[in-house]
């Protein structure tokens, strides 16, 4: 269909936790499931959405699929996002 664009992903606590976990180190879905508290199928679905959004890369190691953040720029954004939110929600002054 012409003119149809994919819907942007809605915010998700699970996806944010996955991004933060991947900012620390690459991991497989079993490891990430323990970090985010989601079931394995749910974590896999969230990782697939992050991969489709271009935020996460994957590679196979034997039977395992290892996920990682796409690049260092994204890692810095993920690391800084909680600080930005804290400043905005608490009316703290912004940094120059």
Tab-separated table of N, CA and C in Angstrom:
chain	number	residue	atom	x	y	z
A	1	UNK	N	0.824	-1.175	0.000
A	1	UNK	CA	0.000	0.000	0.000
A	1	UNK	C	0.874	1.247	0.000
A	2	UNK	N	0.499	2.197	-0.817
A	2	UNK	CA	1.245	3.442	-0.872
A	2	UNK	C	0.898	4.329	0.298
A	3	UNK	N	1.913	5.022	0.780
A	3	UNK	CA	1.685	6.001	1.826
A	3	UNK	C	1.547	5.427	3.223
A	4	UNK	N	1.668	4.122	3.356
A	4	UNK	CA	1.554	3.521	4.683
A	4	UNK	C	2.943	3.402	5.288
A	5	UNK	N	3.088	3.965	6.469
A	5	UNK	CA	4.372	3.890	7.154
A	5	UNK	C	4.211	3.015	8.385
A	6	UNK	N	5.285	2.319	8.778
A	6	UNK	CA	5.169	1.501	9.977
A	6	UNK	C	4.935	2.365	11.204
A	7	UNK	N	4.146	1.836	12.129
A	7	UNK	CA	3.896	2.541	13.386
A	7	UNK	C	5.167	2.602	14.207
A	8	UNK	N	5.451	3.724	14.842
A	8	UNK	CA	6.605	3.760	15.747
A	8	UNK	C	6.323	2.888	16.972
A	9	UNK	N	7.365	2.304	17.511
A	9	UNK	CA	7.209	1.457	18.687
A	9	UNK	C	6.792	2.311	19.883
A	10	UNK	N	5.828	1.815	20.627
A	10	UNK	CA	5.423	2.513	21.848
A	10	UNK	C	6.480	2.287	22.918
A	11	UNK	N	6.607	3.233	23.833
A	11	UNK	CA	7.589	3.060	24.912
A	11	UNK	C	7.289	1.792	25.707
A	12	UNK	N	8.321	1.153	26.158
A	12	UNK	CA	8.166	-0.083	26.910
A	12	UNK	C	9.249	-0.159	27.976
A	13	UNK	N	8.844	-0.415	29.207
A	13	UNK	CA	9.807	-0.565	30.289
A	13	UNK	C	10.767	-1.711	29.975
A	14	UNK	N	10.239	-2.808	29.457
A	14	UNK	CA	11.083	-3.974	29.148
A	14	UNK	C	12.142	-3.609	28.120
A	15	UNK	N	11.762	-2.886	27.060
A	15	UNK	CA	12.754	-2.509	26.041
A	15	UNK	C	13.804	-1.572	26.618
A	16	UNK	N	13.397	-0.670	27.510
A	16	UNK	CA	14.374	0.216	28.149
A	16	UNK	C	15.354	-0.577	29.011
A	17	UNK	N	14.855	-1.551	29.751
A	17	UNK	CA	15.731	-2.382	30.580
A	17	UNK	C	16.680	-3.181	29.687
A	18	UNK	N	16.161	-3.712	28.575
A	18	UNK	CA	17.020	-4.454	27.645
A	18	UNK	C	18.116	-3.552	27.080
A	19	UNK	N	17.763	-2.337	26.689
A	19	UNK	CA	18.766	-1.410	26.165
A	19	UNK	C	19.829	-1.098	27.215
A	20	UNK	N	19.400	-0.899	28.453
A	20	UNK	CA	20.375	-0.623	29.520
A	20	UNK	C	21.279	-1.827	29.763
A	21	UNK	N	20.715	-3.024	29.738
A	21	UNK	CA	21.530	-4.231	29.920
A	21	UNK	C	22.535	-4.368	28.784
A	22	UNK	N	22.107	-4.088	27.558
A	22	UNK	CA	23.007	-4.201	26.405
A	22	UNK	C	24.030	-3.072	26.377
A	23	UNK	N	23.736	-1.961	27.043
A	23	UNK	CA	24.729	-0.885	27.136
A	23	UNK	C	25.908	-1.335	27.990
A	24	UNK	N	25.653	-2.253	28.917
A	24	UNK	CA	26.723	-2.780	29.762
A	24	UNK	C	27.551	-3.832	29.035
A	25	UNK	N	26.877	-4.734	28.301
A	25	UNK	CA	27.590	-5.796	27.594
A	25	UNK	C	26.623	-6.548	26.689
A	26	UNK	N	27.151	-7.166	25.653
A	26	UNK	CA	26.321	-7.988	24.790
A	26	UNK	C	25.867	-9.219	25.566
A	27	UNK	N	24.729	-9.811	25.144
A	27	UNK	CA	24.190	-10.949	25.884
A	27	UNK	C	23.217	-11.732	25.017
A	28	UNK	N	22.963	-12.981	25.424
A	28	UNK	CA	21.947	-13.785	24.750
A	28	UNK	C	20.602	-13.576	25.446
A	29	UNK	N	19.536	-14.093	24.845
A	29	UNK	CA	18.187	-13.832	25.355
A	29	UNK	C	17.989	-14.432	26.748
A	30	UNK	N	18.626	-15.550	27.052
A	30	UNK	CA	18.480	-16.144	28.389
A	30	UNK	C	19.031	-15.207	29.452
A	31	UNK	N	20.196	-14.658	29.216
A	31	UNK	CA	20.798	-13.706	30.149
A	31	UNK	C	19.930	-12.468	30.275
A	32	UNK	N	19.441	-11.959	29.162
A	32	UNK	CA	18.624	-10.753	29.174
A	32	UNK	C	17.281	-10.984	29.860
A	33	UNK	N	16.742	-12.196	29.739
A	33	UNK	CA	15.483	-12.529	30.412
A	33	UNK	C	15.636	-12.367	31.914
A	34	UNK	N	16.768	-12.823	32.438
A	34	UNK	CA	17.030	-12.651	33.864
A	34	UNK	C	17.153	-11.198	34.267
A	35	UNK	N	17.670	-10.380	33.388
A	35	UNK	CA	17.865	-8.959	33.695
A	35	UNK	C	16.554	-8.169	33.652
A	36	UNK	N	15.662	-8.505	32.709
A	36	UNK	CA	14.466	-7.676	32.528
A	36	UNK	C	13.228	-8.247	33.213
A	37	UNK	N	13.285	-9.514	33.632
A	37	UNK	CA	12.148	-10.108	34.322
A	37	UNK	C	11.020	-10.548	33.409
A	38	UNK	N	11.216	-10.454	32.115
A	38	UNK	CA	10.191	-10.891	31.164
A	38	UNK	C	10.380	-12.377	30.855
A	39	UNK	N	9.352	-12.989	30.306
A	39	UNK	CA	9.497	-14.362	29.860
A	39	UNK	C	10.421	-14.384	28.642
A	40	UNK	N	10.947	-15.550	28.344
A	40	UNK	CA	11.844	-15.668	27.191
A	40	UNK	C	11.150	-15.249	25.880
A	41	UNK	N	9.911	-15.712	25.610
A	41	UNK	CA	9.244	-15.273	24.373
A	41	UNK	C	9.022	-13.758	24.333
A	42	UNK	N	8.658	-13.173	25.470
A	42	UNK	CA	8.434	-11.720	25.500
A	42	UNK	C	9.741	-10.974	25.264
A	43	UNK	N	10.817	-11.412	25.907
A	43	UNK	CA	12.117	-10.768	25.707
A	43	UNK	C	12.544	-10.880	24.248
A	44	UNK	N	12.307	-12.040	23.636
A	44	UNK	CA	12.650	-12.228	22.220
A	44	UNK	C	11.864	-11.279	21.327
A	45	UNK	N	10.584	-11.095	21.632
A	45	UNK	CA	9.755	-10.165	20.834
A	45	UNK	C	10.269	-8.732	20.982
A	46	UNK	N	10.611	-8.348	22.199
A	46	UNK	CA	11.121	-6.990	22.421
A	46	UNK	C	12.463	-6.797	21.703
A	47	UNK	N	13.324	-7.794	21.767
A	47	UNK	CA	14.606	-7.704	21.056
A	47	UNK	C	14.383	-7.598	19.547
A	48	UNK	N	13.397	-8.319	19.030
A	48	UNK	CA	13.091	-8.245	17.597
A	48	UNK	C	12.648	-6.834	17.215
A	49	UNK	N	11.841	-6.202	18.054
A	49	UNK	CA	11.409	-4.823	17.767
A	49	UNK	C	12.586	-3.863	17.798
A	50	UNK	N	13.494	-4.067	18.759
A	50	UNK	CA	14.682	-3.222	18.836
A	50	UNK	C	15.580	-3.440	17.624
A	51	UNK	N	15.673	-4.679	17.166
A	51	UNK	CA	16.474	-4.986	15.981
A	51	UNK	C	15.848	-4.343	14.741
A	52	UNK	N	14.526	-4.447	14.607
A	52	UNK	CA	13.834	-3.832	13.462
A	52	UNK	C	13.955	-2.312	13.475
A	53	UNK	N	14.067	-1.727	14.657
A	53	UNK	CA	14.233	-0.276	14.780
A	53	UNK	C	15.673	0.154	14.509
A	54	UNK	N	16.569	-0.817	14.324
A	54	UNK	CA	17.959	-0.497	14.031
A	54	UNK	C	18.794	-0.170	15.250
A	55	UNK	N	18.317	-0.551	16.436
A	55	UNK	CA	19.030	-0.228	17.662
A	55	UNK	C	19.923	-1.363	18.157
A	56	UNK	N	19.597	-2.576	17.751
A	56	UNK	CA	20.305	-3.762	18.247
A	56	UNK	C	20.805	-4.595	17.075
A	57	UNK	N	22.019	-5.097	17.200
A	57	UNK	CA	22.597	-6.048	16.243
A	57	UNK	C	22.599	-7.429	16.874
A	58	UNK	N	22.619	-8.457	16.041
A	58	UNK	CA	22.727	-9.828	16.541
A	58	UNK	C	23.781	-10.578	15.753
A	59	UNK	N	24.345	-11.604	16.413
A	59	UNK	CA	25.271	-12.525	15.748
A	59	UNK	C	25.097	-13.889	16.385
A	60	UNK	N	25.328	-14.923	15.614
A	60	UNK	CA	25.195	-16.283	16.122
A	60	UNK	C	26.528	-16.792	16.623
A	61	UNK	N	26.479	-17.452	17.768
A	61	UNK	CA	27.627	-18.153	18.326
A	61	UNK	C	27.115	-19.550	18.649
A	62	UNK	N	27.402	-20.493	17.773
A	62	UNK	CA	26.816	-21.826	17.919
A	62	UNK	C	25.315	-21.726	17.763
A	63	UNK	N	24.586	-22.181	18.771
A	63	UNK	CA	23.122	-22.114	18.724
A	63	UNK	C	22.578	-20.846	19.377
A	64	UNK	N	23.438	-20.100	20.023
A	64	UNK	CA	23.017	-18.886	20.723
A	64	UNK	C	23.032	-17.676	19.792
A	65	UNK	N	22.099	-16.775	20.017
A	65	UNK	CA	22.072	-15.493	19.306
A	65	UNK	C	22.453	-14.425	20.322
A	66	UNK	N	23.544	-13.735	20.027
A	66	UNK	CA	24.058	-12.704	20.922
A	66	UNK	C	23.590	-11.341	20.414
A	67	UNK	N	22.990	-10.570	21.300
A	67	UNK	CA	22.521	-9.221	20.954
A	67	UNK	C	23.476	-8.189	21.514
A	68	UNK	N	23.601	-7.073	20.799
A	68	UNK	CA	24.433	-5.963	21.255
A	68	UNK	C	23.835	-4.665	20.726
A	69	UNK	N	24.194	-3.558	21.396
A	69	UNK	CA	23.758	-2.262	20.879
A	69	UNK	C	24.455	-1.992	19.563
A	70	UNK	N	23.795	-1.264	18.711
A	70	UNK	CA	24.314	-1.028	17.358
A	70	UNK	C	25.638	-0.279	17.350
A	71	UNK	N	25.784	0.735	18.215
A	71	UNK	CA	27.042	1.492	18.208
A	71	UNK	C	27.237	2.257	19.507
A	72	UNK	N	28.403	2.860	19.639
A	72	UNK	CA	28.759	3.603	20.842
A	72	UNK	C	27.919	4.838	21.066
A	73	UNK	N	27.441	5.460	19.991
A	73	UNK	CA	26.588	6.641	20.141
A	73	UNK	C	25.316	6.263	20.890
A	74	UNK	N	24.720	5.159	20.496
A	74	UNK	CA	23.502	4.695	21.153
A	74	UNK	C	23.788	4.350	22.616
A	75	UNK	N	24.928	3.755	22.877
A	75	UNK	CA	25.308	3.420	24.258
A	75	UNK	C	25.342	4.687	25.119
A	76	UNK	N	25.903	5.760	24.595
A	76	UNK	CA	25.962	7.014	25.349
A	76	UNK	C	24.566	7.604	25.563
A	77	UNK	N	23.712	7.499	24.558
A	77	UNK	CA	22.337	7.995	24.702
A	77	UNK	C	21.610	7.205	25.785
A	78	UNK	N	21.743	5.888	25.755
A	78	UNK	CA	21.086	5.035	26.747
A	78	UNK	C	21.606	5.356	28.146
A	79	UNK	N	22.905	5.572	28.262
A	79	UNK	CA	23.485	5.906	29.564
A	79	UNK	C	23.025	7.268	30.069
A	80	UNK	N	22.844	8.219	29.186
A	80	UNK	CA	22.513	9.593	29.576
A	80	UNK	C	21.016	9.819	29.757
A	81	UNK	N	20.165	9.006	29.159
A	81	UNK	CA	18.716	9.212	29.201
A	81	UNK	C	18.154	9.332	30.615
A	82	UNK	N	18.548	8.485	31.568
A	82	UNK	CA	18.001	8.654	32.927
A	82	UNK	C	18.387	10.000	33.556
A	83	UNK	N	19.588	10.487	33.269
A	83	UNK	CA	19.997	11.791	33.798
A	83	UNK	C	19.140	12.912	33.218
A	84	UNK	N	18.868	12.842	31.930
A	84	UNK	CA	18.019	13.839	31.283
A	84	UNK	C	16.623	13.817	31.888
A	85	UNK	N	16.062	12.635	32.031
A	85	UNK	CA	14.717	12.516	32.600
A	85	UNK	C	14.692	13.063	34.029
A	86	UNK	N	15.718	12.747	34.805
A	86	UNK	CA	15.792	13.234	36.182
A	86	UNK	C	15.823	14.756	36.226
A	87	UNK	N	16.607	15.362	35.345
A	87	UNK	CA	16.677	16.826	35.302
A	87	UNK	C	15.334	17.433	34.893
A	88	UNK	N	14.692	16.831	33.923
A	88	UNK	CA	13.418	17.383	33.442
A	88	UNK	C	12.324	17.235	34.495
A	89	UNK	N	12.297	16.085	35.177
A	89	UNK	CA	11.234	15.835	36.137
A	89	UNK	C	11.435	16.587	37.448
A	90	UNK	N	12.682	16.925	37.761
A	90	UNK	CA	12.959	17.598	39.031
A	90	UNK	C	13.235	19.092	38.853
A	91	UNK	N	13.107	19.601	37.644
A	91	UNK	CA	13.358	21.016	37.345
A	91	UNK	C	14.794	21.444	37.674
A	92	UNK	N	15.720	20.519	37.629
A	92	UNK	CA	17.128	20.874	37.813
A	92	UNK	C	17.602	21.616	36.571
A	93	UNK	N	18.594	22.474	36.718
A	93	UNK	CA	19.094	23.198	35.543
A	93	UNK	C	19.789	22.242	34.570
A	94	UNK	N	19.720	22.571	33.301
A	94	UNK	CA	20.384	21.763	32.285
A	94	UNK	C	21.865	22.073	32.263
A	95	UNK	N	22.624	21.159	31.706
A	95	UNK	CA	24.065	21.341	31.561
A	95	UNK	C	24.353	22.026	30.230
A	96	UNK	N	25.396	22.816	30.210
A	96	UNK	CA	25.818	23.439	28.936
A	96	UNK	C	26.853	22.600	28.267
